[in-house]
Amino acid sequence: MTSIYAPLREVFVVATGRGDDWQTAERLDGHSLECVAVSPAAPDRVFVGTFDSGLQRSLDAGDTWEQVGEDVTDGAVMSARVSPHGPDTVYVGTEPSAVYRSTDGGDSWTSLSPLTDLPSADEWYFPPRPSTHHVRWIEVDPADSDRLYVGIEAGAFVYSEDGGESWHERPSGSRYDNHSLAVHPDAPGRVYAAAGDGYAESRDGGKSWNHLQDGLNHRYCWSVVPDPGDPDTVILSAAAGPYSAHNPSSAESFVYRREGGAWERCGADLGEGDGLVRAELATVGKPGVIYAFSNLGISRSSDAGQSWQSLSIPWSGRYTGLTPRGFAVVE
């Protein structure tokens, strides 16, 4: 049985099944959704960040929900991550930019060292809301539970070597407009970044970065995942700019694949181009298995993005006019 958690901007779609047999349910209808996080080690405990009602938690795989963490933040929760070192440790990022941690599965929360104390914080801004900025993504290094990677939209990549007690900002070559980050359990210190100002990759825990752009014709990058079976094979969603990435009425986005060399487009089976909102990508820890979620539906690849098969999940016409806001899959 596969469980798929697919938040669109106004509704949270939960799909369960396999093959041609899928059931769907709509949850959190009417909330302004931003992100989702779940661990395969605790698959019934799901976290959803909202812009209007803080952090929502389900303990029954998405059937019912409760708000948690109100003592630290009841505002916009823009990112969430369950630690790969244990499912009870959970991180969330907010607007304005701050990071919070729970070590008891979301029952209680503590604030990490303030991000806004960093020297460049006065330069951070989110263009549609120019008076603020937010934590768009959080990753935990799979080789070191104290090493955290944080993407600020827009303004900086920052990292911590001591579990969030202190932060290092804007290392050489890092991207500013970070949308998603990824790590790989078989490649300690490697970090992948998809940003509005292009793709970048680090091999020393975020201290320095390379810009691997050859063949990448669309450089407003959104979602990135490496193949769980090969850290040199990377799948990336991208568009020409924010207008063609996020707006269903004007969408034109693409999926790329890189296997150690130049990027190549690999999203023809996803309906790439006109009408496709930038895809959210997810993995489940199995070599070659990648999921892609867009306004047009959900697809699965078993060959690291070379080909895609659309899942026969019932798809409302309403969804085609909405933008995905996160993605998680448990097989």
Short mmCIF file of C-alpha atoms in Angstrom, two decimals:
data_model
loop_
_atom_site.label_atom_id
_atom_site.label_comp_id
_atom_site.label_asym_id
_atom_site.label_seq_id
_atom_site.Cartn_x
_atom_site.Cartn_y
_atom_site.Cartn_z
CA MET A 1 0.00 0.00 0.00
CA THR A 2 1.27 3.45 -0.96
CA SER A 3 0.22 6.64 0.82
CA ILE A 4 0.54 9.91 -1.05
CA TYR A 5 0.23 13.31 0.62
CA ALA A 6 -0.30 16.05 -1.95
CA PRO A 7 -1.12 19.55 -0.70
CA LEU A 8 -2.42 22.00 -3.25
CA ARG A 9 -2.75 25.62 -2.27
CA GLU A 10 -6.35 25.26 -1.02
CA VAL A 11 -6.86 21.55 -0.32
CA PHE A 12 -4.85 18.60 0.97
CA VAL A 13 -5.26 15.45 -1.14
CA VAL A 14 -4.57 12.11 0.52
CA ALA A 15 -4.36 9.14 -1.88
CA THR A 16 -3.90 5.53 -0.84
CA GLY A 17 -3.66 2.43 -3.00
CA ARG A 18 -1.55 0.74 -5.63
CA GLY A 19 -1.79 -0.16 -9.31
CA ASP A 20 -5.20 0.83 -10.67
CA ASP A 21 -6.91 0.85 -7.28
CA TRP A 22 -6.72 4.24 -5.52
CA GLN A 23 -8.88 6.01 -3.00
CA THR A 24 -8.65 9.74 -2.34
CA ALA A 25 -9.83 12.09 0.37
CA GLU A 26 -9.74 15.87 0.68
CA ARG A 27 -8.61 17.34 3.97
CA LEU A 28 -7.91 20.83 5.39
CA ASP A 29 -10.12 22.35 2.71
CA GLY A 30 -10.01 26.13 2.73
CA HIS A 31 -6.67 26.47 4.51
CA SER A 32 -3.73 28.12 2.78
CA LEU A 33 -1.30 25.18 2.58
CA GLU A 34 2.47 25.47 2.28
CA CYS A 35 4.27 22.17 3.00
CA VAL A 36 4.03 18.57 4.21
CA ALA A 37 6.37 16.21 6.08
CA VAL A 38 6.12 12.55 7.07
CA SER A 39 8.60 9.83 8.00
CA PRO A 40 8.35 6.21 6.86
CA ALA A 41 9.40 5.32 10.42
CA ALA A 42 6.14 6.90 11.70
CA PRO A 43 3.89 6.88 8.62
CA ASP A 44 0.64 7.79 10.38
CA ARG A 45 2.07 11.03 11.79
CA VAL A 46 1.80 13.76 9.16
CA PHE A 47 2.66 17.45 9.47
CA VAL A 48 1.25 20.18 7.24
CA GLY A 49 2.34 23.80 7.41
CA THR A 50 -0.23 26.48 6.66
CA PHE A 51 0.01 30.18 6.03
CA ASP A 52 -3.12 30.96 8.02
CA SER A 53 -3.24 28.49 10.92
CA GLY A 54 0.25 27.41 11.90
CA LEU A 55 1.29 23.76 11.97
CA GLN A 56 -1.31 21.03 11.59
CA ARG A 57 -0.61 17.46 12.75
CA SER A 58 -2.42 14.22 11.99
CA LEU A 59 -1.83 11.03 13.98
CA ASP A 60 -4.05 8.86 11.76
CA ALA A 61 -2.52 9.25 8.30
CA GLY A 62 -4.44 12.39 7.45
CA ASP A 63 -7.97 11.55 8.59
CA THR A 64 -8.12 14.09 11.44
CA TRP A 65 -6.02 17.14 12.30
CA GLU A 66 -5.02 19.30 15.23
CA GLN A 67 -2.93 22.44 15.48
CA VAL A 68 0.33 22.05 17.41
CA GLY A 69 3.12 24.40 18.33
CA GLU A 70 0.90 27.39 19.06
CA ASP A 71 3.18 28.29 21.98
CA VAL A 72 6.00 29.15 19.57
CA THR A 73 4.24 30.08 16.35
CA ASP A 74 0.64 30.40 15.24
CA GLY A 75 1.53 32.19 12.01
CA ALA A 76 2.84 31.04 8.67
CA VAL A 77 4.64 27.68 8.68
CA MET A 78 6.37 27.47 5.32
CA SER A 79 8.55 24.33 5.64
CA ALA A 80 8.75 21.13 7.67
CA ARG A 81 11.20 18.25 7.91
CA VAL A 82 11.25 15.04 9.94
CA SER A 83 14.81 14.10 10.89
CA PRO A 84 16.25 11.00 9.20
CA HIS A 85 17.88 10.21 12.56
CA GLY A 86 14.56 9.59 14.30
CA PRO A 87 10.91 10.39 13.57
CA ASP A 88 10.28 12.20 16.86
CA THR A 89 12.62 15.03 15.86
CA VAL A 90 10.83 17.51 13.62
CA TYR A 91 11.85 20.92 12.29
CA VAL A 92 9.63 23.69 10.95
CA GLY A 93 10.48 27.00 9.30
CA THR A 94 8.30 30.08 9.38
CA GLU A 95 7.64 33.52 7.98
CA PRO A 96 9.34 35.73 9.13
CA SER A 97 12.38 33.47 8.96
CA ALA A 98 12.84 31.28 12.04
CA VAL A 99 13.41 27.58 12.73
CA TYR A 100 11.79 25.54 15.50
CA ARG A 101 12.47 21.98 16.66
CA SER A 102 10.42 19.32 18.42
CA THR A 103 11.96 16.17 19.91
CA ASP A 104 8.67 14.56 20.91
CA GLY A 105 6.82 14.25 17.64
CA GLY A 106 5.33 17.73 17.72
CA ASP A 107 3.97 17.86 21.27
CA SER A 108 6.37 20.63 22.31
CA TRP A 109 8.68 23.00 20.44
CA THR A 110 11.76 25.13 21.02
CA SER A 111 13.19 27.97 18.97
CA LEU A 112 16.65 27.58 17.48
CA SER A 113 19.15 30.44 17.36
CA PRO A 114 17.53 33.44 15.61
CA LEU A 115 18.25 33.51 11.89
CA THR A 116 17.50 37.22 11.73
CA ASP A 117 20.62 37.94 13.84
CA LEU A 118 22.72 37.09 10.78
CA PRO A 119 24.39 40.10 9.13
CA SER A 120 22.66 39.71 5.77
CA ALA A 121 19.13 39.44 7.22
CA ASP A 122 18.36 43.06 6.42
CA GLU A 123 18.77 42.15 2.73
CA TRP A 124 16.31 39.25 2.75
CA TYR A 125 12.93 39.81 1.16
CA PHE A 126 10.13 37.93 -0.59
CA PRO A 127 9.09 39.94 -3.66
CA PRO A 128 5.30 39.41 -3.49
CA ARG A 129 5.45 40.44 0.18
CA PRO A 130 8.51 42.71 0.20
CA SER A 131 8.40 43.44 3.91
CA THR A 132 9.16 39.84 4.85
CA HIS A 133 10.95 36.56 3.98
CA HIS A 134 10.68 32.96 5.12
CA VAL A 135 12.34 29.57 5.56
CA ARG A 136 11.33 27.73 2.41
CA TRP A 137 13.29 24.51 3.07
CA ILE A 138 15.05 22.57 5.84
CA GLU A 139 17.29 19.52 5.46
CA VAL A 140 19.11 17.44 8.06
CA ASP A 141 22.40 15.87 7.02
CA PRO A 142 21.88 12.08 7.04
CA ALA A 143 25.43 11.56 8.34
CA ASP A 144 25.30 14.16 11.14
CA SER A 145 22.15 15.05 13.08
CA ASP A 146 23.65 18.37 14.20
CA ARG A 147 24.26 19.57 10.65
CA LEU A 148 21.26 21.51 9.34
CA TYR A 149 20.75 23.16 5.95
CA VAL A 150 18.22 25.97 5.54
CA GLY A 151 17.04 27.80 2.43
CA ILE A 152 15.71 31.34 2.87
CA GLU A 153 13.28 32.65 0.27
CA ALA A 154 14.65 35.00 -0.68
CA GLY A 155 18.03 35.92 0.65
CA ALA A 156 20.40 33.17 1.69
CA PHE A 157 21.46 29.59 2.17
CA VAL A 158 22.53 29.03 5.77
CA TYR A 159 23.84 26.01 7.63
CA SER A 160 24.52 24.95 11.20
CA GLU A 161 27.11 22.53 12.54
CA ASP A 162 25.77 22.47 16.09
CA GLY A 163 22.08 21.68 15.79
CA GLY A 164 20.96 25.25 15.28
CA GLU A 165 22.82 26.92 18.15
CA SER A 166 24.68 29.00 15.58
CA TRP A 167 24.46 29.59 11.83
CA HIS A 168 26.82 30.17 8.90
CA GLU A 169 25.38 32.23 6.06
CA ARG A 170 25.98 32.75 2.35
CA PRO A 171 29.00 30.50 1.78
CA SER A 172 30.87 30.95 -1.47
CA GLY A 173 28.73 30.17 -4.52
CA SER A 174 25.53 29.44 -2.60
CA ARG A 175 22.20 30.47 -4.07
CA TYR A 176 20.09 33.29 -2.64
CA ASP A 177 16.55 32.43 -3.78
CA ASN A 178 16.44 28.89 -2.41
CA HIS A 179 13.29 26.84 -3.09
CA SER A 180 14.34 23.30 -2.18
CA LEU A 181 17.37 21.42 -0.91
CA ALA A 182 18.21 17.73 -0.94
CA VAL A 183 20.79 15.38 0.55
CA HIS A 184 21.80 11.77 -0.08
CA PRO A 185 22.53 9.08 2.54
CA ASP A 186 25.34 7.58 0.43
CA ALA A 187 27.09 10.91 -0.19
CA PRO A 188 27.98 12.57 3.13
CA GLY A 189 28.25 16.33 2.82
CA ARG A 190 26.60 16.57 -0.57
CA VAL A 191 23.81 19.14 -0.83
CA TYR A 192 21.66 19.85 -3.88
CA ALA A 193 19.94 23.24 -4.26
CA ALA A 194 17.13 24.29 -6.59
CA ALA A 195 16.73 28.06 -6.56
CA GLY A 196 15.20 30.91 -8.47
CA ASP A 197 18.71 31.95 -9.40
CA GLY A 198 19.65 28.50 -10.72
CA TYR A 199 20.91 25.09 -9.64
CA ALA A 200 23.90 24.51 -7.37
CA GLU A 201 25.60 21.58 -5.68
CA SER A 202 27.95 21.31 -2.70
CA ARG A 203 30.19 18.40 -1.77
CA ASP A 204 31.55 19.77 1.51
CA GLY A 205 28.47 20.25 3.62
CA GLY A 206 27.45 23.57 2.11
CA LYS A 207 30.76 25.38 2.58
CA SER A 208 31.36 25.83 -1.16
CA TRP A 209 29.22 25.35 -4.26
CA ASN A 210 29.43 24.47 -7.95
CA HIS A 211 26.95 25.74 -10.53
CA LEU A 212 26.21 22.82 -12.86
CA GLN A 213 24.11 24.50 -15.54
CA ASP A 214 25.15 22.83 -18.82
CA GLY A 215 21.99 21.83 -20.70
CA LEU A 216 19.68 23.51 -18.19
CA ASN A 217 17.70 25.85 -20.44
CA HIS A 218 15.20 26.87 -17.75
CA ARG A 219 16.90 28.18 -14.64
CA TYR A 220 14.10 29.15 -12.31
CA CYS A 221 14.47 25.88 -10.40
CA TRP A 222 11.91 24.60 -7.92
CA SER A 223 12.18 20.98 -6.75
CA VAL A 224 15.22 18.69 -6.71
CA VAL A 225 15.81 15.07 -5.69
CA PRO A 226 18.74 12.71 -6.28
CA ASP A 227 18.13 9.09 -7.24
CA PRO A 228 18.25 7.13 -3.95
CA GLY A 229 20.39 4.57 -5.76
CA ASP A 230 22.91 7.00 -7.27
CA PRO A 231 23.86 10.42 -5.86
CA ASP A 232 25.18 11.49 -9.28
CA THR A 233 21.74 11.16 -10.91
CA VAL A 234 19.57 14.19 -10.14
CA ILE A 235 15.99 15.11 -11.13
CA LEU A 236 14.98 18.78 -11.20
CA SER A 237 11.86 20.80 -12.04
CA ALA A 238 12.33 24.23 -13.59
CA ALA A 239 10.71 27.03 -15.59
CA ALA A 240 11.77 30.26 -17.26
CA GLY A 241 10.57 32.36 -14.33
CA PRO A 242 8.04 32.59 -11.49
CA TYR A 243 5.12 33.56 -13.72
CA SER A 244 5.44 30.42 -15.84
CA ALA A 245 6.30 28.26 -12.82
CA HIS A 246 3.47 28.95 -10.39
CA ASN A 247 0.40 30.22 -12.23
CA PRO A 248 -1.77 27.49 -13.79
CA SER A 249 -3.21 29.96 -16.30
CA SER A 250 0.25 30.74 -17.70
CA ALA A 251 2.22 27.67 -16.66
CA GLU A 252 5.05 26.31 -18.76
CA SER A 253 7.49 24.18 -16.85
CA PHE A 254 9.82 21.24 -17.41
CA VAL A 255 11.57 18.35 -15.67
CA TYR A 256 15.28 17.73 -16.20
CA ARG A 257 17.59 14.84 -15.46
CA ARG A 258 21.35 14.87 -14.97
CA GLU A 259 23.47 11.73 -14.78
CA GLY A 260 26.95 13.06 -14.17
CA GLY A 261 27.00 15.13 -17.38
CA ALA A 262 24.76 17.75 -18.94
CA TRP A 263 21.11 18.20 -18.02
CA GLU A 264 18.52 16.68 -20.35
CA ARG A 265 14.79 17.21 -20.39
CA CYS A 266 12.97 14.08 -19.25
CA GLY A 267 9.40 15.19 -18.59
CA ALA A 268 7.65 14.45 -21.89
CA ASP A 269 5.53 11.75 -20.18
CA LEU A 270 4.39 14.35 -17.61
CA GLY A 271 2.86 16.68 -20.18
CA GLU A 272 5.71 19.17 -19.92
CA GLY A 273 5.43 22.67 -21.28
CA ASP A 274 2.16 24.60 -21.62
CA GLY A 275 -0.22 24.13 -18.71
CA LEU A 276 2.21 22.28 -16.43
CA VAL A 277 2.92 23.99 -13.11
CA ARG A 278 6.44 23.28 -11.79
CA ALA A 279 6.43 19.79 -10.36
CA GLU A 280 7.07 18.79 -6.78
CA LEU A 281 9.36 15.74 -6.62
CA ALA A 282 9.68 13.05 -3.96
CA THR A 283 11.56 9.81 -3.33
CA VAL A 284 10.87 6.81 -1.09
CA GLY A 285 14.39 5.48 -0.56
CA LYS A 286 14.23 2.90 -3.36
CA PRO A 287 16.79 3.05 -6.20
CA GLY A 288 15.34 4.62 -9.32
CA VAL A 289 11.93 5.40 -7.82
CA ILE A 290 10.90 9.07 -8.20
CA TYR A 291 7.44 10.61 -7.85
CA ALA A 292 6.30 13.84 -9.52
CA PHE A 293 3.27 15.91 -8.52
CA SER A 294 1.86 18.77 -10.57
CA ASN A 295 -1.51 20.39 -11.21
CA LEU A 296 -2.05 17.72 -13.91
CA GLY A 297 -1.67 14.72 -11.60
CA ILE A 298 0.83 12.38 -9.96
CA SER A 299 3.32 10.17 -11.80
CA ARG A 300 5.93 7.59 -10.82
CA SER A 301 9.25 6.72 -12.41
CA SER A 302 11.06 3.45 -11.74
CA ASP A 303 14.14 4.35 -13.83
CA ALA A 304 15.28 7.57 -12.16
CA GLY A 305 13.22 9.87 -14.35
CA GLN A 306 13.95 8.45 -17.79
CA SER A 307 10.27 7.56 -18.16
CA TRP A 308 7.12 8.30 -16.15
CA GLN A 309 3.82 6.48 -15.62
CA SER A 310 0.75 8.46 -14.59
CA LEU A 311 -0.95 6.98 -11.53
CA SER A 312 -4.66 6.32 -11.93
CA ILE A 313 -5.54 8.53 -8.97
CA PRO A 314 -8.92 10.26 -9.42
CA TRP A 315 -8.07 13.86 -10.29
CA SER A 316 -10.62 16.63 -9.88
CA GLY A 317 -10.78 19.34 -12.52
CA ARG A 318 -10.47 21.76 -9.63
CA TYR A 319 -6.91 20.60 -9.01
CA THR A 320 -5.67 21.61 -12.46
CA GLY A 321 -6.18 25.25 -11.48
CA LEU A 322 -4.23 24.96 -8.22
CA THR A 323 -0.52 24.99 -7.43
CA PRO A 324 1.15 22.11 -5.51
CA ARG A 325 2.61 23.12 -2.15
CA GLY A 326 4.83 20.22 -1.06
CA PHE A 327 4.75 16.46 -1.56
CA ALA A 328 5.38 13.30 0.43
CA VAL A 329 5.05 9.60 -0.42
CA VAL A 330 5.32 6.51 1.77
CA GLU A 331 5.52 3.09 0.13
#
